Coordinates of N, CA and C and ligand atoms in Angstrom, one line a residue:
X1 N 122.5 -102.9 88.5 CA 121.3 -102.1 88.8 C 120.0 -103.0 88.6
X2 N 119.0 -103.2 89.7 CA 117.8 -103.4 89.3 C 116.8 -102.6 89.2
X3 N 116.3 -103.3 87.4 CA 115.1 -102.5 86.4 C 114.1 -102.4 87.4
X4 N 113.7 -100.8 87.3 CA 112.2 -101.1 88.1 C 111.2 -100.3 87.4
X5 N 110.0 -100.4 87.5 CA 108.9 -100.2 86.8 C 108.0 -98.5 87.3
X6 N 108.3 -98.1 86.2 CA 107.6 -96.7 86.3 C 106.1 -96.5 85.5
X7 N 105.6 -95.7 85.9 CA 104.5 -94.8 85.4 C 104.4 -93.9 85.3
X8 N 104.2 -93.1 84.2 CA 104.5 -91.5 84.2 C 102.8 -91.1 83.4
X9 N 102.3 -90.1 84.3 CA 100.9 -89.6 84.1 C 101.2 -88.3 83.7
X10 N 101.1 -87.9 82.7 CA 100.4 -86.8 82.1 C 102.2 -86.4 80.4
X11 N 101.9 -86.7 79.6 CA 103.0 -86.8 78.5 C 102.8 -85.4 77.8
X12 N 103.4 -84.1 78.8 CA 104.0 -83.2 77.9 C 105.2 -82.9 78.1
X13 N 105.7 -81.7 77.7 CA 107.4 -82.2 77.6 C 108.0 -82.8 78.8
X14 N 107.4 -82.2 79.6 CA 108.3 -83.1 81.0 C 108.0 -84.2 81.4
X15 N 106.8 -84.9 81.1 CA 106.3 -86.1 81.4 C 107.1 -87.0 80.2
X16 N 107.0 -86.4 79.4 CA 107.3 -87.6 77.7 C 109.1 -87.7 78.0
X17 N 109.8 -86.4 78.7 CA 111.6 -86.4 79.1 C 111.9 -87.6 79.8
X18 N 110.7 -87.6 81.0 CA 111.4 -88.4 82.1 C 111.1 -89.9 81.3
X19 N 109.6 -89.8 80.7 CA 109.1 -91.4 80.4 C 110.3 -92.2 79.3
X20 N 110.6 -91.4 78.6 CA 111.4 -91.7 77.6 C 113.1 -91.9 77.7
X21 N 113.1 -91.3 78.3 CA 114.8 -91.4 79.0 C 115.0 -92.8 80.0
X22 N 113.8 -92.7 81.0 CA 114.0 -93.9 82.0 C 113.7 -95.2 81.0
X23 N 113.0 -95.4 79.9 CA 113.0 -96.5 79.4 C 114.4 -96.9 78.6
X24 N 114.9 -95.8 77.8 CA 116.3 -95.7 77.5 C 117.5 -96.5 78.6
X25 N 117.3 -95.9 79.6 CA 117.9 -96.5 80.1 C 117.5 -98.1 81.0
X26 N 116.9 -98.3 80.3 CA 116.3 -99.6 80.6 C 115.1 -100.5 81.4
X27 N 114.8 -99.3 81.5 CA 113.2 -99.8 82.6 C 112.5 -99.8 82.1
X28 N 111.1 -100.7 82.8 CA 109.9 -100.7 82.3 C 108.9 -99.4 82.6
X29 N 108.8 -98.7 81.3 CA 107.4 -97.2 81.7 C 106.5 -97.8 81.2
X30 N 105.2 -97.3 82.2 CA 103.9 -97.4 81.4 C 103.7 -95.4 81.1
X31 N 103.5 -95.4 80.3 CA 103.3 -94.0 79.7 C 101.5 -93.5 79.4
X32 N 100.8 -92.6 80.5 CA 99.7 -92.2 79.9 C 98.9 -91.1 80.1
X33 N 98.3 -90.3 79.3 CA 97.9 -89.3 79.0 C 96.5 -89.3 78.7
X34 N 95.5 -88.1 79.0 CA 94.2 -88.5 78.1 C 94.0 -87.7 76.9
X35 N 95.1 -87.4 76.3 CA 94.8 -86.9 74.6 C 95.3 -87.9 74.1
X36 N 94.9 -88.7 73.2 CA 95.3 -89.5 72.1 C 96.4 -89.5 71.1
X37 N 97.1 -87.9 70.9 CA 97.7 -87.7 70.6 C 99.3 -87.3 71.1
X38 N 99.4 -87.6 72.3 CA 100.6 -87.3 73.3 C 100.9 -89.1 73.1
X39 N 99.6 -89.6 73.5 CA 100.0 -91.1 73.5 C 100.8 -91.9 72.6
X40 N 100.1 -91.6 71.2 CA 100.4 -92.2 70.0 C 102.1 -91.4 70.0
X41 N 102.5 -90.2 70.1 CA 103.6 -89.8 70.6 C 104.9 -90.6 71.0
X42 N 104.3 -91.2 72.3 CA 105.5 -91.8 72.9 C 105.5 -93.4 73.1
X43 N 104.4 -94.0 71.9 CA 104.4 -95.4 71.8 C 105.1 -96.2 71.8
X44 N 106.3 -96.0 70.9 CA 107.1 -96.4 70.4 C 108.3 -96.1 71.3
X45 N 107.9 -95.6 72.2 CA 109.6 -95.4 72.7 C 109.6 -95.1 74.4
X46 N 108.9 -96.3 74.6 CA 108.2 -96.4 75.8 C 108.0 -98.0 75.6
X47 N 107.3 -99.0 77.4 CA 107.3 -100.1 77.2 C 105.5 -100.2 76.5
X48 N 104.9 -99.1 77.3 CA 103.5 -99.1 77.2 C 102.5 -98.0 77.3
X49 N 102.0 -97.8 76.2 CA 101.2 -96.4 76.2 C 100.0 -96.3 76.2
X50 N 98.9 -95.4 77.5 CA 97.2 -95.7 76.8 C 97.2 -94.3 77.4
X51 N 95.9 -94.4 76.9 CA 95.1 -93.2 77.3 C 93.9 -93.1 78.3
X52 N 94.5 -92.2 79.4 CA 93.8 -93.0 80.9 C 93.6 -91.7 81.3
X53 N 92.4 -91.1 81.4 CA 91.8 -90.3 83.1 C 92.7 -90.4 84.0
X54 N 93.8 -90.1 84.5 CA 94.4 -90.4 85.9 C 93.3 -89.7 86.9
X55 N 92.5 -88.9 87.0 CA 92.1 -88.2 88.0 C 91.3 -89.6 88.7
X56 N 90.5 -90.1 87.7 CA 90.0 -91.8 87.8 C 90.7 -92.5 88.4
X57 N 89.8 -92.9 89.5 CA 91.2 -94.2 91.0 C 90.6 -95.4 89.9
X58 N 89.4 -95.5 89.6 CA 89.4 -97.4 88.8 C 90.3 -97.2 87.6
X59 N 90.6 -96.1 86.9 CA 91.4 -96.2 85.9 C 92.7 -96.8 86.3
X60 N 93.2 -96.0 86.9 CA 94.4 -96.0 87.9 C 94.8 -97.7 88.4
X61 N 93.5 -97.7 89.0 CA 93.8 -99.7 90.1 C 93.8 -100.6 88.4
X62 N 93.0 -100.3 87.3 CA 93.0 -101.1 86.5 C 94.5 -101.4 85.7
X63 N 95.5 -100.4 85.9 CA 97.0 -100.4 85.8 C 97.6 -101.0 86.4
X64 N 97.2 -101.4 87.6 CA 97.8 -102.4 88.7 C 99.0 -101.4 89.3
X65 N 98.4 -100.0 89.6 CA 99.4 -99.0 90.0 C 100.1 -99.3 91.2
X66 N 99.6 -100.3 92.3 CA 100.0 -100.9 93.4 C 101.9 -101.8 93.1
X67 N 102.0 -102.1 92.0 CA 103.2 -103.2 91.6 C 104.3 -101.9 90.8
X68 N 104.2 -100.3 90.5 CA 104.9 -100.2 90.1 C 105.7 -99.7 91.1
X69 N 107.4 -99.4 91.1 CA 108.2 -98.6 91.9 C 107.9 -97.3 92.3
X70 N 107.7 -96.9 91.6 CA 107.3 -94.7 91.4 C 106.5 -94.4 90.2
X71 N 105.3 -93.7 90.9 CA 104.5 -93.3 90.0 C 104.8 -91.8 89.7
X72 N 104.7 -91.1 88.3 CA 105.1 -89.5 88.5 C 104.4 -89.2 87.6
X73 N 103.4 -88.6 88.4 CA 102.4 -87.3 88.0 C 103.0 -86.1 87.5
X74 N 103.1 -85.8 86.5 CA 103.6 -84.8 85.5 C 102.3 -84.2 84.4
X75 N 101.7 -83.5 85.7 CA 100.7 -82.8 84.9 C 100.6 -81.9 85.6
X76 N 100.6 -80.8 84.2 CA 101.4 -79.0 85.3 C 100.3 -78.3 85.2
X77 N 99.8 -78.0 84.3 CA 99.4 -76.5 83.8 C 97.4 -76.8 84.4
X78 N 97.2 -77.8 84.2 CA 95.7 -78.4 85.3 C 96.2 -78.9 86.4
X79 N 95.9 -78.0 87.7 CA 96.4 -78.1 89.1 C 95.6 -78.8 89.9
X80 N 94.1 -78.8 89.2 CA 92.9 -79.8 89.8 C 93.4 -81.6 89.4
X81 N 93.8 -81.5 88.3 CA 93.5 -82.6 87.7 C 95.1 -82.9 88.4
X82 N 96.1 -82.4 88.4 CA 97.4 -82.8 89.0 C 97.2 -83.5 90.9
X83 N 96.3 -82.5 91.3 CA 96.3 -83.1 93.0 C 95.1 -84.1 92.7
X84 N 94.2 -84.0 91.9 CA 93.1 -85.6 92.0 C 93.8 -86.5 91.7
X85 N 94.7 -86.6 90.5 CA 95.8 -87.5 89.8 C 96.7 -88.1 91.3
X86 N 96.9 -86.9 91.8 CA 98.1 -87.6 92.9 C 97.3 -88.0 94.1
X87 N 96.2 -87.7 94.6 CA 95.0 -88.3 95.3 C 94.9 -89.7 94.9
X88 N 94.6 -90.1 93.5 CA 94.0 -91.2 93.5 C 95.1 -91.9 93.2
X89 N 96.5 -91.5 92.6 CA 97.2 -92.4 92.9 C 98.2 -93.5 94.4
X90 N 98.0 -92.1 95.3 CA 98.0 -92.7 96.8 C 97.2 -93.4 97.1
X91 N 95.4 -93.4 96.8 CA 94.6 -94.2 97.6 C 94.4 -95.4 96.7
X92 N 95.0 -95.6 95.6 CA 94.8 -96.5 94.8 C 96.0 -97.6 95.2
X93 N 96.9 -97.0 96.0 CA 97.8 -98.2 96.8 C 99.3 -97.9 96.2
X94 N 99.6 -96.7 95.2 CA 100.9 -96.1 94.5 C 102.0 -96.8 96.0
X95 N 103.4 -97.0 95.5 CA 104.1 -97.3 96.9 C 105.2 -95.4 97.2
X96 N 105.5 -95.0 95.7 CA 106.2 -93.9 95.8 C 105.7 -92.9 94.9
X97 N 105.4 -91.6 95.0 CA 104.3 -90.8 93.9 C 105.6 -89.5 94.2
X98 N 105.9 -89.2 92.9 CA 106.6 -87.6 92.9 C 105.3 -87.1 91.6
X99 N 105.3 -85.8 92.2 CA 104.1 -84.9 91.5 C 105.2 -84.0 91.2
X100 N 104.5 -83.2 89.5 CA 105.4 -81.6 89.5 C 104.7 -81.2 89.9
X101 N 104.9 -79.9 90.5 CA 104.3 -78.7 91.3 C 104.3 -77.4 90.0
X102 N 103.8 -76.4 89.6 CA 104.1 -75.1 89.0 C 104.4 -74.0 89.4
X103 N 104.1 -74.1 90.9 CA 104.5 -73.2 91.8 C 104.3 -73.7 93.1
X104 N 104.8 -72.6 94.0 CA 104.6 -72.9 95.5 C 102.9 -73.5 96.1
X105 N 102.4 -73.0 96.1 CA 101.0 -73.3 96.3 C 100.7 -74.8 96.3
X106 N 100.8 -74.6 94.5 CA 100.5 -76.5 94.2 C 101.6 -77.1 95.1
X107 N 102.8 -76.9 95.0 CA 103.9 -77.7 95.8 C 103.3 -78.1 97.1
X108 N 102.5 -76.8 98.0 CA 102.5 -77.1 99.4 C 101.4 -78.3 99.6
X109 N 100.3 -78.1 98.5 CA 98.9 -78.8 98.4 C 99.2 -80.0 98.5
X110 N 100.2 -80.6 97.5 CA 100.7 -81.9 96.9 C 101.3 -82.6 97.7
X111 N 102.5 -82.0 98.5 CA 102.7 -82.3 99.6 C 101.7 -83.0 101.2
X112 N 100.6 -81.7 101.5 CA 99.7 -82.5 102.2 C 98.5 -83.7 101.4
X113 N 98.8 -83.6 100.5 CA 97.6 -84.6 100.1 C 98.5 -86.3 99.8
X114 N 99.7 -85.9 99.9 CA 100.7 -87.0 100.4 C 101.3 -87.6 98.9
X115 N 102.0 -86.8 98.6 CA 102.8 -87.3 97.2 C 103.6 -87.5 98.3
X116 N 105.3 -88.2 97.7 CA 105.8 -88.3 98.7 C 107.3 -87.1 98.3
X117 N 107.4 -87.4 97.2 CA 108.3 -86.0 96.6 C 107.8 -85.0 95.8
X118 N 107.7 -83.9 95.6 CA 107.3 -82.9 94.7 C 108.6 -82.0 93.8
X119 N 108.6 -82.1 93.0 CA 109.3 -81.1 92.4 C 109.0 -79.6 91.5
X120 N 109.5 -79.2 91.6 CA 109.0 -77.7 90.7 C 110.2 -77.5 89.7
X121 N 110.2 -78.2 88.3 CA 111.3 -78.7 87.1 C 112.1 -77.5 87.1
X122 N 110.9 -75.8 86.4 CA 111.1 -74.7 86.5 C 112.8 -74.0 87.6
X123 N 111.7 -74.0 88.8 CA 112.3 -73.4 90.0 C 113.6 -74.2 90.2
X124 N 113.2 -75.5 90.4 CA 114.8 -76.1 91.0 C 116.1 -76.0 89.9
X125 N 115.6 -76.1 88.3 CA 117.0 -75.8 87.3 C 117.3 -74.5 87.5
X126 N 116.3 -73.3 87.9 CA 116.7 -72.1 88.2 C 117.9 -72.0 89.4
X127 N 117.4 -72.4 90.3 CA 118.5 -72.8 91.7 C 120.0 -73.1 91.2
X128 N 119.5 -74.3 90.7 CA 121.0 -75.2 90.0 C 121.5 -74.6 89.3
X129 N 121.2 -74.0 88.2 CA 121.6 -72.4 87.3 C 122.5 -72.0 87.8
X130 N 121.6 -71.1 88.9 CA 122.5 -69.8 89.9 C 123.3 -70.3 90.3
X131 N 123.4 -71.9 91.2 CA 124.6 -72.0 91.9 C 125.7 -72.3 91.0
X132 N 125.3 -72.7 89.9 CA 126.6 -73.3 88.9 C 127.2 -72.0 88.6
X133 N 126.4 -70.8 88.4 CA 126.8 -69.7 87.8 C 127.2 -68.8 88.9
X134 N 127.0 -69.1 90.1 CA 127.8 -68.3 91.3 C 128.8 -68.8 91.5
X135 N 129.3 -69.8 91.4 CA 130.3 -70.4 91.6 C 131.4 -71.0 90.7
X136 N 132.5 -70.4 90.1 CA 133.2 -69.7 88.9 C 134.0 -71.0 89.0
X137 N 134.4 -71.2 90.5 CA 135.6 -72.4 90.3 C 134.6 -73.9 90.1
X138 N 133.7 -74.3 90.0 CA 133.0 -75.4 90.4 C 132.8 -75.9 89.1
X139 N 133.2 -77.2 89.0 CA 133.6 -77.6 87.8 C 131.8 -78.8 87.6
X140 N 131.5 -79.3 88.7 CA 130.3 -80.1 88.9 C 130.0 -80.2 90.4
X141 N 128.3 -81.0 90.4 CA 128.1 -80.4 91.6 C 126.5 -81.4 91.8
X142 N 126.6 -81.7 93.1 CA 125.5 -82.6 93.0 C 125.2 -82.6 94.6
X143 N 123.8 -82.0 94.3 CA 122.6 -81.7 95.1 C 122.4 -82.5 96.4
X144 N 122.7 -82.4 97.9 CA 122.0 -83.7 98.7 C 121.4 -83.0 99.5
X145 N 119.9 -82.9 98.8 CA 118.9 -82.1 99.6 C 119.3 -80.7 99.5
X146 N 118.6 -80.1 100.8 CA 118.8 -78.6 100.5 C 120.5 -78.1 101.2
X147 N 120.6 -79.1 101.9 CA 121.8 -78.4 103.0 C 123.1 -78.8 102.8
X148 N 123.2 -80.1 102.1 CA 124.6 -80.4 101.7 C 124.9 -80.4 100.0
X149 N 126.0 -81.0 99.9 CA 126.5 -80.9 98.8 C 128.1 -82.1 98.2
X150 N 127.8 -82.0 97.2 CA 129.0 -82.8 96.3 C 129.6 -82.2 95.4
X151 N 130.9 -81.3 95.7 CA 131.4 -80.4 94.8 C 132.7 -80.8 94.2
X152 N 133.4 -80.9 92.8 CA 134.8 -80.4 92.4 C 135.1 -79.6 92.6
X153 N 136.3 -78.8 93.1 CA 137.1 -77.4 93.4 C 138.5 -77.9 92.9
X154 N 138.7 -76.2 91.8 CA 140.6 -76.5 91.8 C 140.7 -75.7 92.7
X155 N 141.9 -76.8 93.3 CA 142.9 -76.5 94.4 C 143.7 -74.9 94.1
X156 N 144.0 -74.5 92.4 CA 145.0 -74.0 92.4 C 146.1 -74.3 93.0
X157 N 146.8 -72.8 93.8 CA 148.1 -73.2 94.8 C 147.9 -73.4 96.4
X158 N 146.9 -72.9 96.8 CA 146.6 -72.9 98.1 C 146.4 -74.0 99.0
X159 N 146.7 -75.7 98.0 CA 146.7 -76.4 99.3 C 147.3 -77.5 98.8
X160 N 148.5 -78.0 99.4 CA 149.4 -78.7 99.3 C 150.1 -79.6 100.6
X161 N 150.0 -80.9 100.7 CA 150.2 -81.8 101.5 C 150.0 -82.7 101.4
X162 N 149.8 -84.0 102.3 CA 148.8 -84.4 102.7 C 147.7 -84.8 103.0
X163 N 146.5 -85.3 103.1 CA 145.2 -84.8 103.3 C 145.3 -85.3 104.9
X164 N 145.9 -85.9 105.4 CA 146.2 -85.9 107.0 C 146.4 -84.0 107.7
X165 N 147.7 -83.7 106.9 CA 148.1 -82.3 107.2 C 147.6 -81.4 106.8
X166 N 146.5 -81.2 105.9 CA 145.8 -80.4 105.7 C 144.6 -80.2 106.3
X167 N 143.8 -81.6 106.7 CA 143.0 -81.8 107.9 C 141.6 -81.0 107.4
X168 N 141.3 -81.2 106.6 CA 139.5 -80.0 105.9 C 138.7 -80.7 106.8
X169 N 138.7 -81.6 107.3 CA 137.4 -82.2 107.8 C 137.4 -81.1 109.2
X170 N 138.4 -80.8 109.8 CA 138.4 -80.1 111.1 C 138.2 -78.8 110.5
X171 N 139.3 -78.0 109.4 CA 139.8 -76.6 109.2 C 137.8 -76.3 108.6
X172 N 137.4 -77.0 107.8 CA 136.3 -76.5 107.0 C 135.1 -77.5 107.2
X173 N 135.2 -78.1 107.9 CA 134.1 -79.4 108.0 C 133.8 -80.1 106.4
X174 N 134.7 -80.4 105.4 CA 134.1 -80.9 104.4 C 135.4 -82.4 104.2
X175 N 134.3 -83.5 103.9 CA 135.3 -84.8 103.6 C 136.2 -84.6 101.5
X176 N 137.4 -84.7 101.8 CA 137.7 -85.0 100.5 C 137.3 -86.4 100.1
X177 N 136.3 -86.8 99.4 CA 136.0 -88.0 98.6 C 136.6 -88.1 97.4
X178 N 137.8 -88.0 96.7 CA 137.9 -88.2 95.4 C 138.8 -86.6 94.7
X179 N 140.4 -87.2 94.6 CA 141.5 -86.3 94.0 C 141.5 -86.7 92.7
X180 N 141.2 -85.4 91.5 CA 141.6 -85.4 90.1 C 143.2 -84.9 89.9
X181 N 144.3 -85.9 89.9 CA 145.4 -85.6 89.8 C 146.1 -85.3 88.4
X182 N 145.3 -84.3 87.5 CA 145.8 -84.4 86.2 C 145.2 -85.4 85.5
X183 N 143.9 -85.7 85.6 CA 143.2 -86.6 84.5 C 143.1 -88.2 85.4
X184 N 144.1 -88.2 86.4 CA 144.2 -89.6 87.0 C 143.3 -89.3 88.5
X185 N 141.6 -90.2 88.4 CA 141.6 -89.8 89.9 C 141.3 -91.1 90.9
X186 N 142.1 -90.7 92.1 CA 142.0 -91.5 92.9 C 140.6 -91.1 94.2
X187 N 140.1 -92.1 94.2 CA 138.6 -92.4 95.2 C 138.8 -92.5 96.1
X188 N 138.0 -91.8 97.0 CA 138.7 -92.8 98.4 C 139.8 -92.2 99.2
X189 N 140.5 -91.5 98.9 CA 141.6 -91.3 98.8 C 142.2 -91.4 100.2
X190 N 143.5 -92.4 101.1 CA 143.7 -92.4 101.9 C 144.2 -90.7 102.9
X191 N 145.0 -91.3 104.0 CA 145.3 -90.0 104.5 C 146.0 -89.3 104.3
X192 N 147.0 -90.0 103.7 CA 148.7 -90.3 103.0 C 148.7 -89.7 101.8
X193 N 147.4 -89.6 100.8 CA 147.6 -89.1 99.9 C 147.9 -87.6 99.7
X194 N 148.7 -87.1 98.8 CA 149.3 -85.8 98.6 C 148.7 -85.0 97.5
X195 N 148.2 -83.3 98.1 CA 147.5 -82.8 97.1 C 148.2 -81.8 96.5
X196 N 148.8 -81.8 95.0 CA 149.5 -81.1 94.4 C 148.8 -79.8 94.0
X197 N 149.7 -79.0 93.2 CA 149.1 -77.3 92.8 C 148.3 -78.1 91.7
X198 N 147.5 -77.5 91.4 CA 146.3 -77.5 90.8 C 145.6 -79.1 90.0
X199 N 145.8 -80.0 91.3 CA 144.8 -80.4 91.5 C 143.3 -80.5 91.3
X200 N 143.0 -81.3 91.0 CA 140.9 -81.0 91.9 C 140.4 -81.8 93.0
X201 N 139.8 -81.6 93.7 CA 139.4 -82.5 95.2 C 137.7 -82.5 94.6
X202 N 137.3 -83.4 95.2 CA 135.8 -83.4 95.2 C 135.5 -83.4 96.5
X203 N 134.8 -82.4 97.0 CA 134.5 -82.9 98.5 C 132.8 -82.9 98.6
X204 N 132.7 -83.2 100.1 CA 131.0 -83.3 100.3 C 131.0 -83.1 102.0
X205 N 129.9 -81.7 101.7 CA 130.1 -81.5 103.2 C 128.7 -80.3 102.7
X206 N 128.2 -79.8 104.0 CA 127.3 -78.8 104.1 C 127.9 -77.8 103.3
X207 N 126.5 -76.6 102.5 CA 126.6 -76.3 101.5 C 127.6 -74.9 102.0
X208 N 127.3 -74.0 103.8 CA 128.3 -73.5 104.0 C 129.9 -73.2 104.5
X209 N 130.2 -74.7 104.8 CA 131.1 -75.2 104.5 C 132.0 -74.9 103.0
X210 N 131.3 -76.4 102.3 CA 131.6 -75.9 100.9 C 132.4 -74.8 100.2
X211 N 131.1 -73.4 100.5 CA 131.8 -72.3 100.3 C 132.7 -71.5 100.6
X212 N 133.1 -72.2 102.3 CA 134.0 -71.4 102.7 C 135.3 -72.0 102.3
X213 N 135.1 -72.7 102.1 CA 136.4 -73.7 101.3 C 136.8 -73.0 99.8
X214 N 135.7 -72.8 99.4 CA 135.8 -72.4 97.8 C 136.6 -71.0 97.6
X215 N 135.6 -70.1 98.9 CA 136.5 -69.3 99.1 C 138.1 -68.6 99.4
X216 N 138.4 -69.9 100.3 CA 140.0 -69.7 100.8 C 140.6 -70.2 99.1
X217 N 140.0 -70.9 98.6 CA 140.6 -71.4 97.4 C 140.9 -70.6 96.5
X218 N 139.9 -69.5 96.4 CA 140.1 -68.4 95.5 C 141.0 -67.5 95.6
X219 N 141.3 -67.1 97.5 CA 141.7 -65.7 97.7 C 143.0 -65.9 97.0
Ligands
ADP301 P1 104.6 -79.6 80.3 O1 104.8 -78.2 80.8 O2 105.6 -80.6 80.9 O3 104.5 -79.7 78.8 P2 101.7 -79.8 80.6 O4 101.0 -79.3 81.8 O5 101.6 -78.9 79.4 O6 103.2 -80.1 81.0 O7 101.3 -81.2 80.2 C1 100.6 -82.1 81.0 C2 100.0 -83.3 80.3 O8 99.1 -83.9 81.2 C3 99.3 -83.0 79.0 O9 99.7 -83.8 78.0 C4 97.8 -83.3 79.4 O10 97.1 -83.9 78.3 C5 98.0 -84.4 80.5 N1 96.9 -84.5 81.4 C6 96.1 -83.4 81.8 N2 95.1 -83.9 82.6 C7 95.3 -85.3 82.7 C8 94.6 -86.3 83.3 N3 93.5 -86.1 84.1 N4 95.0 -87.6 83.2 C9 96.1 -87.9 82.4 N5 96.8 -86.9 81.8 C10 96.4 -85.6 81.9

């Protein structure tokens, strides 16, 4: 993996999660906030901490915001100071800007004033929630965009063969990437491979797909 260099603007809990975790795992953050006390906060556990105006583009260029990978504006609850923050970090030369959003509105704003990702922390673990919690047989599950998906499903008894003769890519439109055979899993898995009773498959296909799969699984 190459280390790459973050900035995270605005250090309250969601800003201080992401800044502090990405250094953990080994990158370089610059961490900054304009209370003095959020800063002194995540000094130590962080590569670099000040206390900076983001809504300020000379604050901002004096960072050399142009050389880091992703800048992320994580400043929620001031909606003014979140889109000037993401304003001045686009015209200040930022290469990648994810903003949080608090709601729809700010989402849509932040979006035209050209962050390049927006997220809403709130709303989207809400989503992920529901689907983990709609979905009884799903053991894990990973998001590709809004329309597809990467799911575990037990097989239970309902499907047994092959993955030639069982054919999901045609029957349900979804690829098996990856059989849990009792703790042993094979990647990749050829065509030849055989799927026992209660198995797990990982597959990755559109999200209604997916379900209709989950479903024959269940009946
Ligand atoms: P959370 O819900 O993640 O705790 P908050 O909205 O409470 O988010 O925290 C946002 C942080 O952004 C606060 O620590 C606040 O001091 C900081 N902040 C607000 N305005 C600016 C600004 N112009 N420049 C830098 N940081 C800011």
């Amino acid at each position: 993996m190459r280390f790459k260099q973050f900035l995270v603007i605005g250090l309250g809990r969601f800003g201080t999660a992401v800044a502090t975790t990405l250094y953990e795992l080994g990158h370089e953050v610059v961490a900054v906030d304009v209370e003095e006390e959020n800063v002194q906060d995540v000094m130590n556990l962080v590569t670099h901490a000040a206390i900076v105006d983001a809504t300020e583009e000379r604050a901002l260029r004096n960072l050399g915001i142009s050389n880091f990978d992703v800048v992320i504006v994580a400043i929620g609850t001031n909606i003014q100071a979140n889109i000037l923050a993401t304003v001045a970090a686009k015209t200040s030369g930022a290469r990648y800007v994810v903003s949080k959003a608090v709601d729809d509105v700010s989402r849509r704003v932040l979006e035209k004033v050209g962050a390049d990702l927006v997220i809403r922390p709130e709303h989207d673990m809400g989503v992920r929630l529901a689907r983990q919690l709609a979905m009884p047989n799903l053991f894990e599950s990973l998001d590709l965009g809004s329309d597809y998906s990467v799911v575990e499903l037990d097989v239970g008894d309902r499907l047994r063969g092959t993955l030639k003769d069982l054919n999901l890519i045609n029957r349900f439109g979804v690829q098996v990437i990856a059989i849990n055979h009792n703790g042993h899993v094979e990647v990749t898995p050829r065509a030849e491979e055989v799927i026992s009773a209660h198995d797990k498959i990982v597959v990755v296909g559109a999200n209604h797909s997916v379900e209709e799969l989950r479903r024959y699984l269940n009946d």
